Short mmCIF file of C-alpha atoms in Angstrom, two decimals:
data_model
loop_
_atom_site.label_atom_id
_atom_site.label_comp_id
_atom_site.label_asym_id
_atom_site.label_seq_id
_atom_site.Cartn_x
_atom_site.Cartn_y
_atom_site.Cartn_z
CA UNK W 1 -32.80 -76.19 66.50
CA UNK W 2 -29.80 -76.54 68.72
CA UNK W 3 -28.23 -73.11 70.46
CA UNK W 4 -25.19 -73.46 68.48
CA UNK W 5 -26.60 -73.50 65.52
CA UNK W 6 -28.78 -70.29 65.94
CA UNK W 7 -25.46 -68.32 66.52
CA UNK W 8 -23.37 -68.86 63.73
CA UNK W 9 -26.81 -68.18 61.48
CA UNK W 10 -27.22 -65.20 62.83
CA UNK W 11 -25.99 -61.44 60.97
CA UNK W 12 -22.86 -60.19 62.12
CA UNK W 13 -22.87 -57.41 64.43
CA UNK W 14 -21.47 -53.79 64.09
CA UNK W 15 -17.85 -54.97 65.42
CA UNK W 16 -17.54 -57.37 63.22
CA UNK W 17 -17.57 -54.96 60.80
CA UNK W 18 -13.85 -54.65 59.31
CA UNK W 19 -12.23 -51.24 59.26
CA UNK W 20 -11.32 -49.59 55.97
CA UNK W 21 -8.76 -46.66 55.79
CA UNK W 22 -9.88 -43.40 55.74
CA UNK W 23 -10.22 -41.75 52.22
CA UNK W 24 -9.06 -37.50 52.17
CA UNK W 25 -9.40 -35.13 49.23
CA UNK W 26 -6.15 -33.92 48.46
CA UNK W 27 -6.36 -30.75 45.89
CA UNK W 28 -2.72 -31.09 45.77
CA UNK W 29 -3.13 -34.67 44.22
CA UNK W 30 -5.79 -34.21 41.95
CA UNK W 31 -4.38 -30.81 40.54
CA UNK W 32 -1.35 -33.13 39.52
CA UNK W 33 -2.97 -35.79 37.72
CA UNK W 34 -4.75 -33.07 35.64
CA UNK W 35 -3.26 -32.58 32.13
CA UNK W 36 -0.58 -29.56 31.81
CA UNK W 37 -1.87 -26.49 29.69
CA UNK W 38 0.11 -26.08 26.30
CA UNK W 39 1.48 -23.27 25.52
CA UNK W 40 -0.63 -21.64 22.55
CA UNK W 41 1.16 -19.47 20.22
CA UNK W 42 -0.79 -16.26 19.37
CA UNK W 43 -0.97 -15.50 15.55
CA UNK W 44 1.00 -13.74 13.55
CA UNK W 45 0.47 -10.06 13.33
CA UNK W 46 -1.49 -10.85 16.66
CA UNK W 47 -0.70 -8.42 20.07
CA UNK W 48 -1.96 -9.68 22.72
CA UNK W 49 -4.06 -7.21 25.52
CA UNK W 50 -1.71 -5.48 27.76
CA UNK W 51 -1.69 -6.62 31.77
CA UNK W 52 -3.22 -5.18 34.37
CA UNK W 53 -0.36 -2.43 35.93
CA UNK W 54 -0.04 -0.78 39.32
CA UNK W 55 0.79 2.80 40.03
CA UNK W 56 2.87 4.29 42.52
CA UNK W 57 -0.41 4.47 44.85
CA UNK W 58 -0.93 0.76 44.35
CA UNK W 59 -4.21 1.20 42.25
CA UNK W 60 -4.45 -1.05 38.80
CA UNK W 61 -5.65 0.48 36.10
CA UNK W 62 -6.09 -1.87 32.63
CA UNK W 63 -5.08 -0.26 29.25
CA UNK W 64 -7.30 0.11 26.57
CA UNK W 65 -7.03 -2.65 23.67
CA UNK W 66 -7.95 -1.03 20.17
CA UNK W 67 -7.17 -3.85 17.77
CA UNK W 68 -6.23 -2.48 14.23
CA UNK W 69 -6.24 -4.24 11.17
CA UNK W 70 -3.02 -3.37 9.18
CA UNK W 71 -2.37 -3.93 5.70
CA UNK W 72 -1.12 -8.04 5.09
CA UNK W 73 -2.79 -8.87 7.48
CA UNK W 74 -2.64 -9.19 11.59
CA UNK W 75 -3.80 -6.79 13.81
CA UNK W 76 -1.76 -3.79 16.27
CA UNK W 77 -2.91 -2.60 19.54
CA UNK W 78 -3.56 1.15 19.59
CA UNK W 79 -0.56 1.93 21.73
CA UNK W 80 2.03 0.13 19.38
CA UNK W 81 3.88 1.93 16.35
CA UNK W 82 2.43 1.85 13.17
CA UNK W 83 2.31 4.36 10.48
CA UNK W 84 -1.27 5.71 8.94
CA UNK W 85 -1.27 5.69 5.20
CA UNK W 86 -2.11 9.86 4.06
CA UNK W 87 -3.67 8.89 1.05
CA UNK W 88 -6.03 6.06 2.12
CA UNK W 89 -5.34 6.38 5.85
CA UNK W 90 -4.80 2.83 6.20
CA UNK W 91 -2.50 1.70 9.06
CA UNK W 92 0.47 0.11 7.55
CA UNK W 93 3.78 -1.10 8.82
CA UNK W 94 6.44 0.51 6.36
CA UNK W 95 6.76 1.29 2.66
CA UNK W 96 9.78 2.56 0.20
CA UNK W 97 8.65 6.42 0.76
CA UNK W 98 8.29 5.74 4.33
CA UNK W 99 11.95 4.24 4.62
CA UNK W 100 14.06 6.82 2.27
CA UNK W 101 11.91 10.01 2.68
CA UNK W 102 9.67 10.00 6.09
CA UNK W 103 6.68 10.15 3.79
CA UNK W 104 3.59 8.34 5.11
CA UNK W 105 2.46 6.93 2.13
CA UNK W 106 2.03 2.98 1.51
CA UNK W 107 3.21 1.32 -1.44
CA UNK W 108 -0.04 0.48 -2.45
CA UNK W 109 -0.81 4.70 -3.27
CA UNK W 110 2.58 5.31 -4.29
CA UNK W 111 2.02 7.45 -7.33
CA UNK W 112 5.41 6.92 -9.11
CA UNK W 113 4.67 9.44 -12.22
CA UNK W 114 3.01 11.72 -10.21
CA UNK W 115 3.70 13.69 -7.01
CA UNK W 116 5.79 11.04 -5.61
CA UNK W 117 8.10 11.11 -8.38
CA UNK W 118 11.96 11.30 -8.46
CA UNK W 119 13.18 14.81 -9.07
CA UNK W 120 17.20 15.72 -9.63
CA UNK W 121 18.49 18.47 -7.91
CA UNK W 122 19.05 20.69 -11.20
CA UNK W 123 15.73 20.24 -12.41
CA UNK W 124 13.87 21.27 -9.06
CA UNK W 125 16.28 24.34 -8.89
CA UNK W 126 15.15 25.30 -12.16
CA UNK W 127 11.36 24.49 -12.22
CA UNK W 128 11.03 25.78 -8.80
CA UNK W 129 13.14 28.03 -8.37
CA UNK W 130 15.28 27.11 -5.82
CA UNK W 131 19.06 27.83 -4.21
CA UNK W 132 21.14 25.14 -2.48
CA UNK W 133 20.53 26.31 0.47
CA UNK W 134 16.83 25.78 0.21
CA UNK W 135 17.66 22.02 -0.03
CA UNK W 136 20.22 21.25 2.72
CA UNK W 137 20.11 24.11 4.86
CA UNK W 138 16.86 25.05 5.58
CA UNK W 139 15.03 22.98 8.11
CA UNK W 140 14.31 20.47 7.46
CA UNK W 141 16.64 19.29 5.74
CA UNK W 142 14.92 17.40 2.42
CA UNK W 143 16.21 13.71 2.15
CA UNK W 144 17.38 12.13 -0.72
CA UNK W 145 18.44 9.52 -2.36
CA UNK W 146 21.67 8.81 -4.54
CA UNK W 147 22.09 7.20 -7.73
CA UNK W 148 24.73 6.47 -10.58
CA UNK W 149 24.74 9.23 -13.50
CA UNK W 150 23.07 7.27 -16.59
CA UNK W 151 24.70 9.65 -18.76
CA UNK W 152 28.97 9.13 -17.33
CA UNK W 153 29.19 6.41 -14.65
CA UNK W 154 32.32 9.00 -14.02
CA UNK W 155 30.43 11.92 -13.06
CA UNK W 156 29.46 12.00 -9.32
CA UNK W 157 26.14 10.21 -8.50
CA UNK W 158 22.97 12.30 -8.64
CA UNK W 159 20.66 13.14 -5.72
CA UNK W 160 16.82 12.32 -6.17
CA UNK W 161 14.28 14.20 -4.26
CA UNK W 162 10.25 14.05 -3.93
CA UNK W 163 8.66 15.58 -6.00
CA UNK W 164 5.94 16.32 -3.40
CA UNK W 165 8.49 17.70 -1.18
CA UNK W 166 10.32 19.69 -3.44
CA UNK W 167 6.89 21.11 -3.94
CA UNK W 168 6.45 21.61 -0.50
CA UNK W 169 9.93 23.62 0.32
CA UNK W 170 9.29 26.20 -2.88
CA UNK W 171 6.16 26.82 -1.15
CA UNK W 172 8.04 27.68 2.12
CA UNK W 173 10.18 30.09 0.35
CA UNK W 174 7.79 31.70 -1.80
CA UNK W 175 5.22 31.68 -0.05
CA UNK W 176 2.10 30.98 -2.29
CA UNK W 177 1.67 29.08 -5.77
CA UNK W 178 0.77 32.21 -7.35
CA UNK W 179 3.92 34.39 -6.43
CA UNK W 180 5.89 31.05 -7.78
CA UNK W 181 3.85 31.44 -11.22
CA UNK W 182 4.68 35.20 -11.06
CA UNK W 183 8.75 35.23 -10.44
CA UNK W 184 8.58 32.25 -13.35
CA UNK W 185 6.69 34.68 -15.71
CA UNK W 186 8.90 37.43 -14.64
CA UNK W 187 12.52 35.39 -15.04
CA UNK W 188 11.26 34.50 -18.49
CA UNK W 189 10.21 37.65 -19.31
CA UNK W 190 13.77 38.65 -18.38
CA UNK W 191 15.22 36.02 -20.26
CA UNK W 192 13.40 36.92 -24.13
CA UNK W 193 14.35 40.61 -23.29
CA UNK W 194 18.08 39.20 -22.51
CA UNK W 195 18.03 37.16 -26.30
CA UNK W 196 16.48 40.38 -28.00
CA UNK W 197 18.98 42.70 -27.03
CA UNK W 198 21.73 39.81 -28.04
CA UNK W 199 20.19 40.00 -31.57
CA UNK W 200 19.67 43.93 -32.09
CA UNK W 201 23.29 44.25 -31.43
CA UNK W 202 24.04 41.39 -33.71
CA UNK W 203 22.19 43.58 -36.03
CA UNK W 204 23.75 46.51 -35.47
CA UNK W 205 27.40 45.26 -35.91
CA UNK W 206 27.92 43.26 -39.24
CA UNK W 207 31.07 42.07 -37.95
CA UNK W 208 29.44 40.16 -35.15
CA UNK W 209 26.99 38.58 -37.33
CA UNK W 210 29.76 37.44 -39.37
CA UNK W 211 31.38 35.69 -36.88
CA UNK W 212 28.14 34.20 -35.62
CA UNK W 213 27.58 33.18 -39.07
CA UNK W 214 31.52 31.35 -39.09
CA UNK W 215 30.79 29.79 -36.35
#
């Protein structure tokens, strides 16, 4: 074999080796070719857990996350505004007693012929006993609500209270249930004496009967 030969057959040596470029990481790069997070919409009713906040000292300190179930569903944090049913001590978010009388009660134990009944002014004064001033002048003041007089749309409109609260404010001024039940006893009492002295003197004078009797 000729010298010429054995040269070109031979392996190629480390510089004939051809240079390739030189290949970096770049966290920028990759970072950009990765898929953008969506924006996820939280559910309904749903609040999310508070941040992480920074005092004056420059500590952090994480608030508390309670989730509470409310009534129709969705959940409140602890720290938000809700109102706690008194009957079933449900959280709930409002109701018709809540939004016309302050009254934390849900709709759901709304007793409509009971204690949470509608009440005209006239009638609470007279089953309980009360003055005007018992109603809008003593605090606080009990809240109402207005409505058209069924009996003469032109008489002025009537004012509904709570029953429960009406109850509550002839408590105030008398103090117990049982000195309520005695000034009622009493003022009837007062009243039959009032009719029988009416009719003795009816009795007693003919011509007073007769013109009852006209009449």
């Amino acid at each position: 074999m000729s010298k010429s030969t054995a040269s070109s057959s031979a392996a190629p040596g480390y510089n004939d080796i051809p240079d390739f470029p030189d290949w970096e990481e770049d966290d920028a790069d990759d970072s950009a070719t990765q898929p953008a997070e969506q924006d996820i919409e939280p559910p309904r009713g749903f609040t999310p857990p508070p941040a992480e906040t920074e005092d004056a000292e420059g500590s952090t300190s994480e608030t508390q996350w309670n989730p509470v179930e409310v009534d129709g569903g969705g959940f409140f944090s602890a720290n938000d505004d809700y109102n706690v049913c008194d009957e079933c001590e449900r959280p709930f978010v409002d109701s018709w007693l809540r939004k016309n009388f302050q009254c934390k009660v849900c709709d759901d134990c709304r007793d409509r012929d009971g204690k949470h009944s509608l009440v005209t002014k006239t009638d609470a004064k007279n089953e309980y006993l009360l003055k005007d001033e018992d109603f809008d002048k003593r605090e606080p003041h009990l809240k109402c609500i207005t409505k058209k007089n069924p009996h003469n749309a032109n008489w002025g409109n009537m004012k509904l209270f709570l029953r429960c609260q009406v109850e509550e404010r002839a408590l105030e001024v008398w103090g117990t249930e049982e000195a309520l039940d005695a000034e009622r006893e009493k003022r009837q009492n007062r009243k039959e004496k009032s009719k029988k002295r009416t009719f003795d003197k009816m009795i007693k004078e003919p011509t007073s009967w007769k013109l009852l009797n006209c009449e």
